[in-house]
Structure formats: structure tokens, C-alpha cells
GROMACS .gro file of C-alpha atoms in nm:
model
  386
    1MET     CA    1   1.268  -1.459  -1.875
    2ASP     CA    2   1.517  -1.394  -1.584
    3PHE     CA    3   1.426  -1.209  -1.260
    4ALA     CA    4   1.535  -0.861  -1.415
    5THR     CA    5   1.326  -0.847  -1.696
    6PHE     CA    6   1.020  -1.037  -1.516
    7GLU     CA    7   1.117  -0.697  -1.272
    8GLU     CA    8   1.167  -0.459  -1.587
    9ARG     CA    9   0.853  -0.596  -1.686
   10TYR     CA   10   0.613  -0.602  -1.435
   11PHE     CA   11   0.689  -0.327  -1.176
   12ARG     CA   12   0.909  -0.077  -1.358
   13VAL     CA   13   0.797   0.235  -1.187
   14THR     CA   14   0.772   0.092  -0.825
   15LYS     CA   15   1.103  -0.061  -0.869
   16ARG     CA   16   1.202   0.332  -0.961
   17PHE     CA   17   1.051   0.444  -0.639
   18GLY     CA   18   1.187   0.144  -0.459
   19GLN     CA   19   1.591   0.215  -0.563
   20CYS     CA   20   1.523   0.587  -0.483
   21ALA     CA   21   1.407   0.530  -0.137
   22GLY     CA   22   1.684   0.251  -0.076
   23ILE     CA   23   1.463  -0.064  -0.003
   24TRP     CA   24   1.469  -0.286  -0.294
   25PRO     CA   25   1.611  -0.601  -0.286
   26ASP     CA   26   1.948  -0.647  -0.495
   27GLN     CA   27   2.018  -0.319  -0.485
   28ASN     CA   28   2.394  -0.193  -0.466
   29LYS     CA   29   2.451  -0.174  -0.110
   30LEU     CA   30   2.635   0.176  -0.139
   31VAL     CA   31   2.367   0.343  -0.355
   32LYS     CA   32   2.110   0.209  -0.113
   33CYS     CA   33   2.333   0.336   0.216
   34ILE     CA   34   2.341   0.696   0.052
   35ALA     CA   35   1.977   0.683  -0.031
   36TRP     CA   36   1.892   0.624   0.320
   37ILE     CA   37   2.148   0.867   0.458
   38LEU     CA   38   1.975   1.136   0.250
   39ILE     CA   39   1.645   1.070   0.327
   40TYR     CA   40   1.732   1.031   0.684
   41ILE     CA   41   1.916   1.401   0.667
   42GLU     CA   42   1.688   1.557   0.520
   43MET     CA   43   1.315   1.435   0.712
   44VAL     CA   44   1.504   1.452   1.084
   45SER     CA   45   1.655   1.815   0.965
   46ILE     CA   46   1.277   1.867   0.867
   47ILE     CA   47   1.156   1.741   1.199
   48VAL     CA   48   1.379   1.931   1.427
   49VAL     CA   49   1.282   2.274   1.256
   50GLN     CA   50   0.923   2.194   1.307
   51ILE     CA   51   0.915   2.092   1.672
   52THR     CA   52   1.127   2.410   1.730
   53ARG     CA   53   0.889   2.624   1.543
   54ILE     CA   54   0.607   2.471   1.838
   55VAL     CA   55   0.841   2.517   2.117
   56HIS     CA   56   0.933   2.860   1.968
   57PHE     CA   57   0.577   2.975   1.968
   58LYS     CA   58   0.400   2.779   2.221
   59ASN     CA   59   0.042   2.835   2.049
   60ILE     CA   60  -0.245   2.546   2.017
   61ASN     CA   61  -0.243   2.688   1.631
   62VAL     CA   62   0.083   2.654   1.582
   63PHE     CA   63   0.060   2.283   1.740
   64ILE     CA   64  -0.226   2.192   1.524
   65ASP     CA   65  -0.081   2.356   1.211
   66ASN     CA   66   0.223   2.137   1.209
   67LEU     CA   67   0.115   1.798   1.364
   68PRO     CA   68  -0.032   1.649   1.081
   69LEU     CA   69   0.267   1.713   0.896
   70LEU     CA   70   0.541   1.575   1.155
   71SER     CA   71   0.276   1.242   1.143
   72ALA     CA   72   0.345   1.205   0.823
   73ASP     CA   73   0.736   1.276   0.891
   74ILE     CA   74   0.709   1.043   1.113
   75LEU     CA   75   0.475   0.734   0.893
   76LEU     CA   76   0.808   0.787   0.707
   77PHE     CA   77   1.004   0.650   0.903
   78ILE     CA   78   0.787   0.349   1.013
   79LYS     CA   79   0.718   0.316   0.592
   80GLN     CA   80   1.058   0.267   0.482
   81GLY     CA   81   1.153   0.102   0.901
   82ASN     CA   82   0.982  -0.169   0.779
   83TYR     CA   83   1.090  -0.286   0.445
   84ILE     CA   84   1.422  -0.211   0.581
   85LEU     CA   85   1.366  -0.458   0.875
   86ASN     CA   86   1.182  -0.718   0.703
   87ALA     CA   87   1.390  -0.707   0.371
   88THR     CA   88   1.429  -1.098   0.338
   89GLU     CA   89   1.102  -1.196   0.336
   90PHE     CA   90   1.024  -0.897   0.071
   91LYS     CA   91   1.328  -1.032  -0.123
   92TRP     CA   92   1.136  -1.379  -0.042
   93LEU     CA   93   0.804  -1.225  -0.180
   94LEU     CA   94   0.939  -1.088  -0.472
   95LYS     CA   95   1.107  -1.420  -0.602
   96GLY     CA   96   0.799  -1.583  -0.529
   97MET     CA   97   0.594  -1.356  -0.749
   98TYR     CA   98   0.885  -1.456  -1.027
   99GLN     CA   99   0.906  -1.852  -0.938
  100ASP     CA  100   0.478  -1.834  -0.957
  101TRP     CA  101   0.517  -1.688  -1.273
  102VAL     CA  102   0.786  -1.939  -1.468
  103VAL     CA  103   0.553  -2.204  -1.379
  104ASN     CA  104   0.391  -2.421  -1.637
  105ARG     CA  105   0.033  -2.314  -1.613
  106SER     CA  106  -0.263  -2.374  -1.852
  107ASP     CA  107  -0.366  -2.003  -2.071
  108HIS     CA  108  -0.711  -1.978  -1.868
  109GLU     CA  109  -0.458  -1.934  -1.531
  110ILE     CA  110  -0.248  -1.730  -1.724
  111ALA     CA  111  -0.516  -1.503  -1.809
  112ILE     CA  112  -0.621  -1.502  -1.457
  113MET     CA  113  -0.280  -1.373  -1.333
  114THR     CA  114  -0.239  -1.142  -1.607
  115LYS     CA  115  -0.554  -1.036  -1.476
  116TYR     CA  116  -0.447  -0.942  -1.146
  117VAL     CA  117  -0.093  -0.803  -1.229
  118LYS     CA  118  -0.276  -0.538  -1.436
  119ARG     CA  119  -0.484  -0.431  -1.139
  120GLY     CA  120  -0.171  -0.410  -0.948
  121ALA     CA  121  -0.029  -0.154  -1.238
  122LEU     CA  122  -0.360   0.011  -1.262
  123LEU     CA  123  -0.418   0.095  -0.862
  124THR     CA  124   0.004   0.157  -0.887
  125MET     CA  125  -0.025   0.438  -1.171
  126PHE     CA  126  -0.356   0.538  -0.993
  127TYR     CA  127  -0.177   0.618  -0.656
  128LEU     CA  128   0.093   0.756  -0.785
  129ALA     CA  129  -0.101   1.027  -1.042
  130ASN     CA  130  -0.272   1.152  -0.717
  131ALA     CA  131   0.008   1.158  -0.487
  132ILE     CA  132   0.224   1.361  -0.730
  133VAL     CA  133  -0.085   1.607  -0.783
  134CYS     CA  134  -0.102   1.650  -0.435
  135THR     CA  135   0.294   1.699  -0.409
  136ILE     CA  136   0.262   1.964  -0.689
  137LEU     CA  137  -0.024   2.168  -0.467
  138PHE     CA  138   0.193   2.179  -0.187
  139LEU     CA  139   0.511   2.309  -0.359
  140GLN     CA  140   0.372   2.546  -0.572
  141VAL     CA  141   0.203   2.741  -0.250
  142PRO     CA  142   0.465   2.998  -0.201
  143TRP     CA  143   0.546   3.059  -0.543
  144THR     CA  144   0.209   3.134  -0.629
  145VAL     CA  145   0.106   3.376  -0.351
  146ARG     CA  146   0.445   3.574  -0.449
  147LEU     CA  147   0.325   3.623  -0.816
  148ILE     CA  148  -0.038   3.728  -0.671
  149ALA     CA  149   0.130   3.971  -0.418
  150TRP     CA  150   0.334   4.077  -0.748
  151LEU     CA  151   0.068   4.081  -0.991
  152LYS     CA  152  -0.135   4.347  -0.751
  153SER     CA  153   0.174   4.518  -0.653
  154TYR     CA  154   0.119   4.494  -0.283
  155ASN     CA  155   0.345   4.653  -0.043
  156THR     CA  156   0.464   4.380   0.131
  157THR     CA  157   0.455   3.991   0.001
  158PRO     CA  158   0.359   3.724   0.200
  159ILE     CA  159   0.569   3.502   0.374
  160ILE     CA  160   0.425   3.118   0.372
  161HIS     CA  161   0.668   2.817   0.387
  162ILE     CA  162   0.565   2.482   0.193
  163VAL     CA  163   0.646   2.266   0.567
  164PRO     CA  164   0.543   2.552   0.831
  165SER     CA  165   0.901   2.591   1.005
  166TYR     CA  166   1.156   2.813   1.287
  167TYR     CA  167   1.503   2.861   1.196
  168PHE     CA  168   1.610   3.070   1.464
  169VAL     CA  169   1.669   3.365   1.183
  170ASP     CA  170   1.466   3.645   0.988
  171GLU     CA  171   1.209   3.433   0.783
  172ALA     CA  172   1.282   3.679   0.512
  173ASP     CA  173   1.641   3.555   0.550
  174VAL     CA  174   1.600   3.215   0.475
  175PHE     CA  175   1.332   3.179   0.271
  176TYR     CA  176   1.452   3.027  -0.032
  177PHE     CA  177   1.704   2.800   0.125
  178ALA     CA  178   1.349   2.701   0.374
  179GLN     CA  179   1.157   2.633   0.028
  180VAL     CA  180   1.402   2.408  -0.082
  181HIS     CA  181   1.442   2.220   0.226
  182GLY     CA  182   1.050   2.207   0.273
  183SER     CA  183   1.067   2.081  -0.099
  184LEU     CA  184   1.279   1.814  -0.059
  185SER     CA  185   1.114   1.668   0.259
  186VAL     CA  186   0.794   1.702   0.061
  187ILE     CA  187   0.958   1.501  -0.192
  188SER     CA  188   1.114   1.247  -0.012
  189VAL     CA  189   0.790   1.170   0.151
  190LEU     CA  190   0.612   1.114  -0.188
  191ILE     CA  191   0.954   0.812  -0.284
  192VAL     CA  192   0.904   0.631   0.008
  193PHE     CA  193   0.506   0.648   0.031
  194GLY     CA  194   0.503   0.594  -0.321
  195ALA     CA  195   0.780   0.295  -0.278
  196CYS     CA  196   0.606   0.129  -0.034
  197ASP     CA  197   0.263   0.144  -0.102
  198THR     CA  198   0.293   0.037  -0.468
  199ILE     CA  199   0.498  -0.279  -0.350
  200PHE     CA  200   0.262  -0.371  -0.079
  201THR     CA  201  -0.030  -0.309  -0.384
  202ILE     CA  202   0.136  -0.564  -0.602
  203ILE     CA  203   0.233  -0.843  -0.382
  204VAL     CA  204  -0.144  -0.849  -0.246
  205GLN     CA  205  -0.268  -0.873  -0.626
  206HIS     CA  206  -0.047  -1.153  -0.671
  207ALA     CA  207  -0.185  -1.315  -0.389
  208CYS     CA  208  -0.534  -1.268  -0.543
  209GLY     CA  209  -0.398  -1.423  -0.841
  210LEU     CA  210  -0.241  -1.723  -0.687
  211LEU     CA  211  -0.592  -1.764  -0.460
  212ALA     CA  212  -0.853  -1.714  -0.801
  213VAL     CA  213  -0.612  -1.978  -0.967
  214ALA     CA  214  -0.671  -2.226  -0.677
  215GLY     CA  215  -1.028  -2.182  -0.724
  216TYR     CA  216  -1.013  -2.205  -1.119
  217ARG     CA  217  -0.884  -2.557  -1.081
  218PHE     CA  218  -1.085  -2.647  -0.811
  219LYS     CA  219  -1.402  -2.590  -1.000
  220HIS     CA  220  -1.238  -2.725  -1.379
  221ILE     CA  221  -1.143  -3.061  -1.219
  222GLU     CA  222  -1.307  -3.344  -1.439
  223PRO     CA  223  -1.578  -3.542  -1.199
  224CYS     CA  224  -1.494  -3.933  -1.152
  225SER     CA  225  -1.775  -4.167  -1.162
  226PHE     CA  226  -1.871  -4.408  -0.914
  227ASN     CA  227  -1.874  -4.672  -1.144
  228ALA     CA  228  -1.697  -4.971  -1.019
  229ALA     CA  229  -1.558  -5.030  -1.384
  230GLN     CA  230  -1.410  -4.713  -1.348
  231ASN     CA  231  -1.041  -4.743  -1.443
  232SER     CA  232  -0.871  -4.715  -1.114
  233GLU     CA  233  -0.554  -4.545  -1.326
  234GLU     CA  234  -0.799  -4.292  -1.442
  235GLN     CA  235  -0.894  -4.250  -1.043
  236VAL     CA  236  -0.552  -4.213  -0.931
  237LYS     CA  237  -0.478  -3.952  -1.227
  238ARG     CA  238  -0.781  -3.712  -1.106
  239ASN     CA  239  -0.718  -3.744  -0.730
  240LYS     CA  240  -0.380  -3.627  -0.832
  241ARG     CA  241  -0.537  -3.307  -1.043
  242VAL     CA  242  -0.721  -3.261  -0.703
  243HIS     CA  243  -0.329  -3.270  -0.505
  244PHE     CA  244  -0.245  -3.040  -0.762
  245SER     CA  245  -0.537  -2.763  -0.682
  246ILE     CA  246  -0.442  -2.869  -0.258
  247GLN     CA  247  -0.111  -2.771  -0.353
  248ALA     CA  248  -0.194  -2.427  -0.508
  249HIS     CA  249  -0.453  -2.355  -0.276
  250GLN     CA  250  -0.150  -2.387  -0.001
  251ARG     CA  251   0.087  -2.189  -0.161
  252ALA     CA  252  -0.177  -1.904  -0.185
  253ILE     CA  253  -0.245  -1.904   0.181
  254LYS     CA  254   0.148  -1.931   0.228
  255TYR     CA  255   0.185  -1.639   0.067
  256VAL     CA  256  -0.074  -1.412   0.182
  257GLN     CA  257  -0.022  -1.540   0.580
  258GLU     CA  258   0.365  -1.430   0.483
  259ILE     CA  259   0.259  -1.069   0.396
  260GLU     CA  260   0.038  -1.033   0.677
  261ASN     CA  261   0.358  -1.169   0.910
  262THR     CA  262   0.547  -0.849   0.765
  263HIS     CA  263   0.283  -0.568   0.762
  264THR     CA  264   0.110  -0.651   1.059
  265THR     CA  265   0.222  -0.397   1.313
  266TYR     CA  266   0.341  -0.154   0.990
  267LEU     CA  267  -0.055  -0.145   0.970
  268PHE     CA  268  -0.162  -0.116   1.250
  269ILE     CA  269   0.073   0.183   1.302
  270CYS     CA  270   0.019   0.328   1.013
  271MET     CA  271  -0.418   0.317   1.103
  272GLY     CA  272  -0.343   0.462   1.406
  273ILE     CA  273  -0.132   0.791   1.258
  274VAL     CA  274  -0.358   0.823   0.984
  275VAL     CA  275  -0.714   0.880   1.246
  276CYS     CA  276  -0.498   1.110   1.410
  277CYS     CA  277  -0.321   1.293   1.155
  278PHE     CA  278  -0.694   1.322   0.926
  279SER     CA  279  -0.909   1.447   1.269
  280ILE     CA  280  -0.655   1.722   1.307
  281THR     CA  281  -0.671   1.816   0.899
  282LEU     CA  282  -1.004   1.816   0.962
  283VAL     CA  283  -1.018   2.095   1.221
  284LYS     CA  284  -0.777   2.296   0.968
  285VAL     CA  285  -0.967   2.301   0.688
  286ALA     CA  286  -1.318   2.337   0.899
  287THR     CA  287  -1.125   2.680   1.081
  288MET     CA  288  -0.962   2.792   0.787
  289ASP     CA  289  -1.040   3.085   0.539
  290ILE     CA  290  -1.050   3.044   0.167
  291SER     CA  291  -0.674   3.124   0.018
  292VAL     CA  292  -0.400   2.963  -0.181
  293ASP     CA  293  -0.242   2.793   0.193
  294PHE     CA  294  -0.647   2.628   0.201
  295TYR     CA  295  -0.589   2.430  -0.107
  296LYS     CA  296  -0.310   2.324   0.004
  297ILE     CA  297  -0.426   2.168   0.314
  298LEU     CA  298  -0.744   2.025   0.117
  299SER     CA  299  -0.487   1.841  -0.101
  300PHE     CA  300  -0.328   1.667   0.212
  301LEU     CA  301  -0.651   1.605   0.342
  302PHE     CA  302  -0.761   1.452   0.034
  303VAL     CA  303  -0.403   1.220  -0.016
  304GLN     CA  304  -0.449   1.124   0.342
  305LEU     CA  305  -0.793   1.014   0.250
  306MET     CA  306  -0.674   0.788  -0.025
  307HIS     CA  307  -0.392   0.655   0.173
  308LEU     CA  308  -0.631   0.545   0.405
  309PHE     CA  309  -0.855   0.386   0.148
  310TYR     CA  310  -0.558   0.256  -0.092
  311LEU     CA  311  -0.433   0.038   0.224
  312THR     CA  312  -0.780  -0.095   0.367
  313ILE     CA  313  -0.901  -0.170   0.012
  314GLN     CA  314  -0.620  -0.436  -0.050
  315GLY     CA  315  -0.747  -0.656   0.276
  316GLN     CA  316  -1.079  -0.569   0.079
  317PHE     CA  317  -0.949  -0.772  -0.286
  318VAL     CA  318  -0.813  -1.043  -0.067
  319GLU     CA  319  -1.164  -1.132   0.071
  320ASN     CA  320  -1.379  -1.105  -0.220
  321VAL     CA  321  -1.106  -1.368  -0.355
  322CYS     CA  322  -1.166  -1.560  -0.078
  323ASP     CA  323  -1.478  -1.600  -0.087
  324THR     CA  324  -1.508  -1.654  -0.463
  325LEU     CA  325  -1.221  -1.937  -0.383
  326TYR     CA  326  -1.484  -2.103  -0.142
  327ARG     CA  327  -1.747  -2.099  -0.353
  328ASN     CA  328  -1.544  -2.219  -0.686
  329ILE     CA  329  -1.498  -2.539  -0.467
  330TYR     CA  330  -1.816  -2.597  -0.337
  331GLU     CA  331  -1.929  -2.558  -0.679
  332GLY     CA  332  -1.708  -2.811  -0.810
  333LEU     CA  333  -1.830  -3.190  -0.928
  334TRP     CA  334  -1.681  -3.298  -0.612
  335TYR     CA  335  -2.060  -3.479  -0.555
  336ASN     CA  336  -1.972  -3.726  -0.912
  337THR     CA  337  -1.651  -3.827  -0.763
  338ASN     CA  338  -1.512  -4.161  -0.542
  339ALA     CA  339  -1.494  -4.100  -0.162
  340LYS     CA  340  -1.130  -4.027  -0.133
  341THR     CA  341  -1.116  -3.732  -0.353
  342GLN     CA  342  -1.474  -3.576  -0.133
  343LEU     CA  343  -1.228  -3.581   0.154
  344LEU     CA  344  -1.011  -3.366   0.011
  345TYR     CA  345  -1.335  -3.110  -0.146
  346VAL     CA  346  -1.383  -3.179   0.247
  347LEU     CA  347  -1.052  -3.014   0.373
  348ALA     CA  348  -1.049  -2.765   0.122
  349LEU     CA  349  -1.380  -2.618   0.218
  350ARG     CA  350  -1.287  -2.669   0.612
  351ARG     CA  351  -0.974  -2.456   0.538
  352MET     CA  352  -1.175  -2.190   0.384
  353LEU     CA  353  -1.397  -2.187   0.693
  354ILE     CA  354  -1.078  -1.973   0.834
  355PRO     CA  355  -0.982  -1.807   0.552
  356PRO     CA  356  -0.650  -1.569   0.528
  357ARG     CA  357  -0.680  -1.211   0.572
  358LEU     CA  358  -0.481  -0.895   0.610
  359THR     CA  359  -0.499  -0.724   0.940
  360ALA     CA  360  -0.410  -0.453   1.155
  361GLY     CA  361  -0.206  -0.557   1.467
  362GLY     CA  362  -0.454  -0.850   1.430
  363PHE     CA  363  -0.704  -0.657   1.559
  364ILE     CA  364  -0.887  -0.451   1.258
  365ASN     CA  365  -0.945  -0.599   0.948
  366MET     CA  366  -0.859  -0.442   0.660
  367ASN     CA  367  -1.109  -0.421   0.435
  368MET     CA  368  -1.386  -0.151   0.355
  369GLN     CA  369  -1.626  -0.215   0.700
  370SER     CA  370  -1.295  -0.039   0.834
  371PHE     CA  371  -1.252   0.204   0.653
  372SER     CA  372  -1.575   0.326   0.683
  373GLU     CA  373  -1.553   0.274   1.112
  374VAL     CA  374  -1.190   0.449   1.088
  375ILE     CA  375  -1.360   0.768   0.924
  376LYS     CA  376  -1.636   0.779   1.112
  377ALA     CA  377  -1.355   0.779   1.435
  378SER     CA  378  -1.207   0.994   1.277
  379VAL     CA  379  -1.488   1.229   1.219
  380SER     CA  380  -1.571   1.189   1.613
  381TYR     CA  381  -1.229   1.311   1.692
  382TYR     CA  382  -1.295   1.568   1.450
  383THR     CA  383  -1.561   1.710   1.621
  384VAL     CA  384  -1.411   1.689   1.967
  385LEU     CA  385  -1.135   1.864   1.875
  386ARG     CA  386  -1.338   2.131   1.729
   0.00000   0.00000   0.00000
């Protein structure tokens, strides 16, 4: 199986989103540049008309109305920029996945890695399904309002933009242009967020698979007796199996560290923006009357919550599998082996006292505890703003 077949088999949907976002390795450079240009033109222009609206009206409600959407637009540049600047490292991570799969492995190890790659595919589809549903809710608002007005024969038709903006002319004159402009920006956000977050999921789940395989090897090494008559050649063979397990352990740790190095700053900025955005959106939802626009903002709040949960739970997966790896090393039959083999087990256990972690800027561990703390902080900021 070559690398192209491997990509198509295990992350076909993610590859399509990555190519549309212009961040997929080995993609045609011309196509990649065209994708960048189209996304940058669209997002810069939508940011400009949103800022223009804030400056034009000079109203705190208008500022609160636009700030969450502006935060999402800025976050798009951060996500895409991270994968563009770290293109070489990202390519290494994907190539490393392929190399890990083509290594000769036992059926049990293949089953372990298949379990984690399937989990990554399931999480990817879950994330994209939620993102697409929320995008549709966003896009339908102005048309639903106009349909309701037409069915009820209102004298005037309310003008609601997908993305609140100001174009220096009468809103009715640019209604359709504004809807197309806003729709393209929302679709751009969907593509870039979908590409970056699902890529992150796939490589993290692969790292979990490598750690789980290392734990399986340590736990299922046959013990070597203390018997003096024990064949020294057999002892050497079993020591080599321990070395083999340690190599798998080192490979898994190196892979997690590479993920950490390429995502730590990016995750830190994401967490800060999400807290700000989530708090302000909470204020909007709490102060709005029930209407079609209310459900749009509510869906936006939900997708922010899912985005935060999706990022933090990846770190929790890594922590869980590291805890399991530590137990597997300890539960191995190391106490029935010779002194040299026992020392290798001790070194492996010692290394797991400081297990690999995914962090945001080296300050925040990405796990469910951090998720709950961020939510509490967001609610605290919401009460102050309210």
C-alpha cells in the first residue's frame, strides 16, 4: 500500500477539506496558492465590513453583535497559518503515520492501531456533522425571515444579514450581494476549521495508538527465569524484546512531542479567543428575544462549545492512554526476569513519571479538567459583562 492509498483509505474526508483550505502536504502549489488567495480575499473583506459597521454605528450592542464573529474570522487565520508555517512538520507527522502502519506488526498490534484510527474517523465525522448543521442554521436565517414575512403578508420585509456588516449604501440595494458575501465567509470558516481540527484529531489518535501498542508490548513480554541453567541465548532474545518495546515507547513519545511542538502556541491562542468569544455569545443569547436570529446565535454558541470540547478531549485521550501504558509496564512480569531486564523496565517506568502531554502554551494541560475550568471562567466573564 503506497502513501496515496493510505491517505485515501484512512482520512479521505479530512484530505478533501485540507486541500480546499490549501494546507494539505504534496498538494499542487498552484491550487494551494489559489485556495489561499480566495480565502484571504473573502475573509479580509468580511472583516473590513464588520469593522466598518462597528465604527459607523459606534454602539456597544453593535460591537457585542460583531465581536464573536470577528473572533471566529481571526481564529481562521491562526488555524490556517499554523499549518502553513509548520507545513514541513505536518508533512512529517503524516509520513510518520504511514511508516508506522507499514512496519511489520502482530495481529494484536494492528487491531490496537485500527481501533484508534477508527476512533479518529468517528470523531472527525461527528465534528463535521455538527459544524455543517450549525453552518446551515446560519445560512438559512435571512431567507427564513423573508419567507415568514411573505407568508404572513407583512408590509415590510425585515433585512437580516448572515454576517452583520455595513457596505456604505442602503441595505436593500446590496441585500443579495451581502448574503452571498456572508455565506462565502461562513463556508470558508467551515472548511478551514474542519480541515485543521480533524487533522489534529487524526494525528493525536495515531499517537494514542502508538502509546497503546508500546503498553501491549511491555505487558506481554515472556518472563525470563532466574534459573542459572537458563540458556543465555534465550535471555538475550528476551532482552531484545524489551528493547523492541522501549523503541516503540520512544517512538510514541517522540510523536506526541512533535504534535505538542507544532500546536502548543496555536492551542494557547485558540483557548484565549474561545473564552472571549464564548462569554460574549452567552451575553447575546441571554439578552435576545426568541426569534429566528436567536436560534442562529444559539447554534453559534453550541458550535463554540463543541470546538472547545473537541480540542481539550484530544489531550484527555493522550493522558488516559499514558496512564494505561504506565500500568501495563508495571503489570508486566518484570519481577520474574533477570536484573538486566528489570533495569530496562525501571527506566521505562521512570520515563512515564513525566508522561507526554498536549498543552496550550505550556501553561494549560489539554484535558477535561481544563475544559470545565475554561467554561467556569467564561461564565464568570459573562456575569461581569451582563
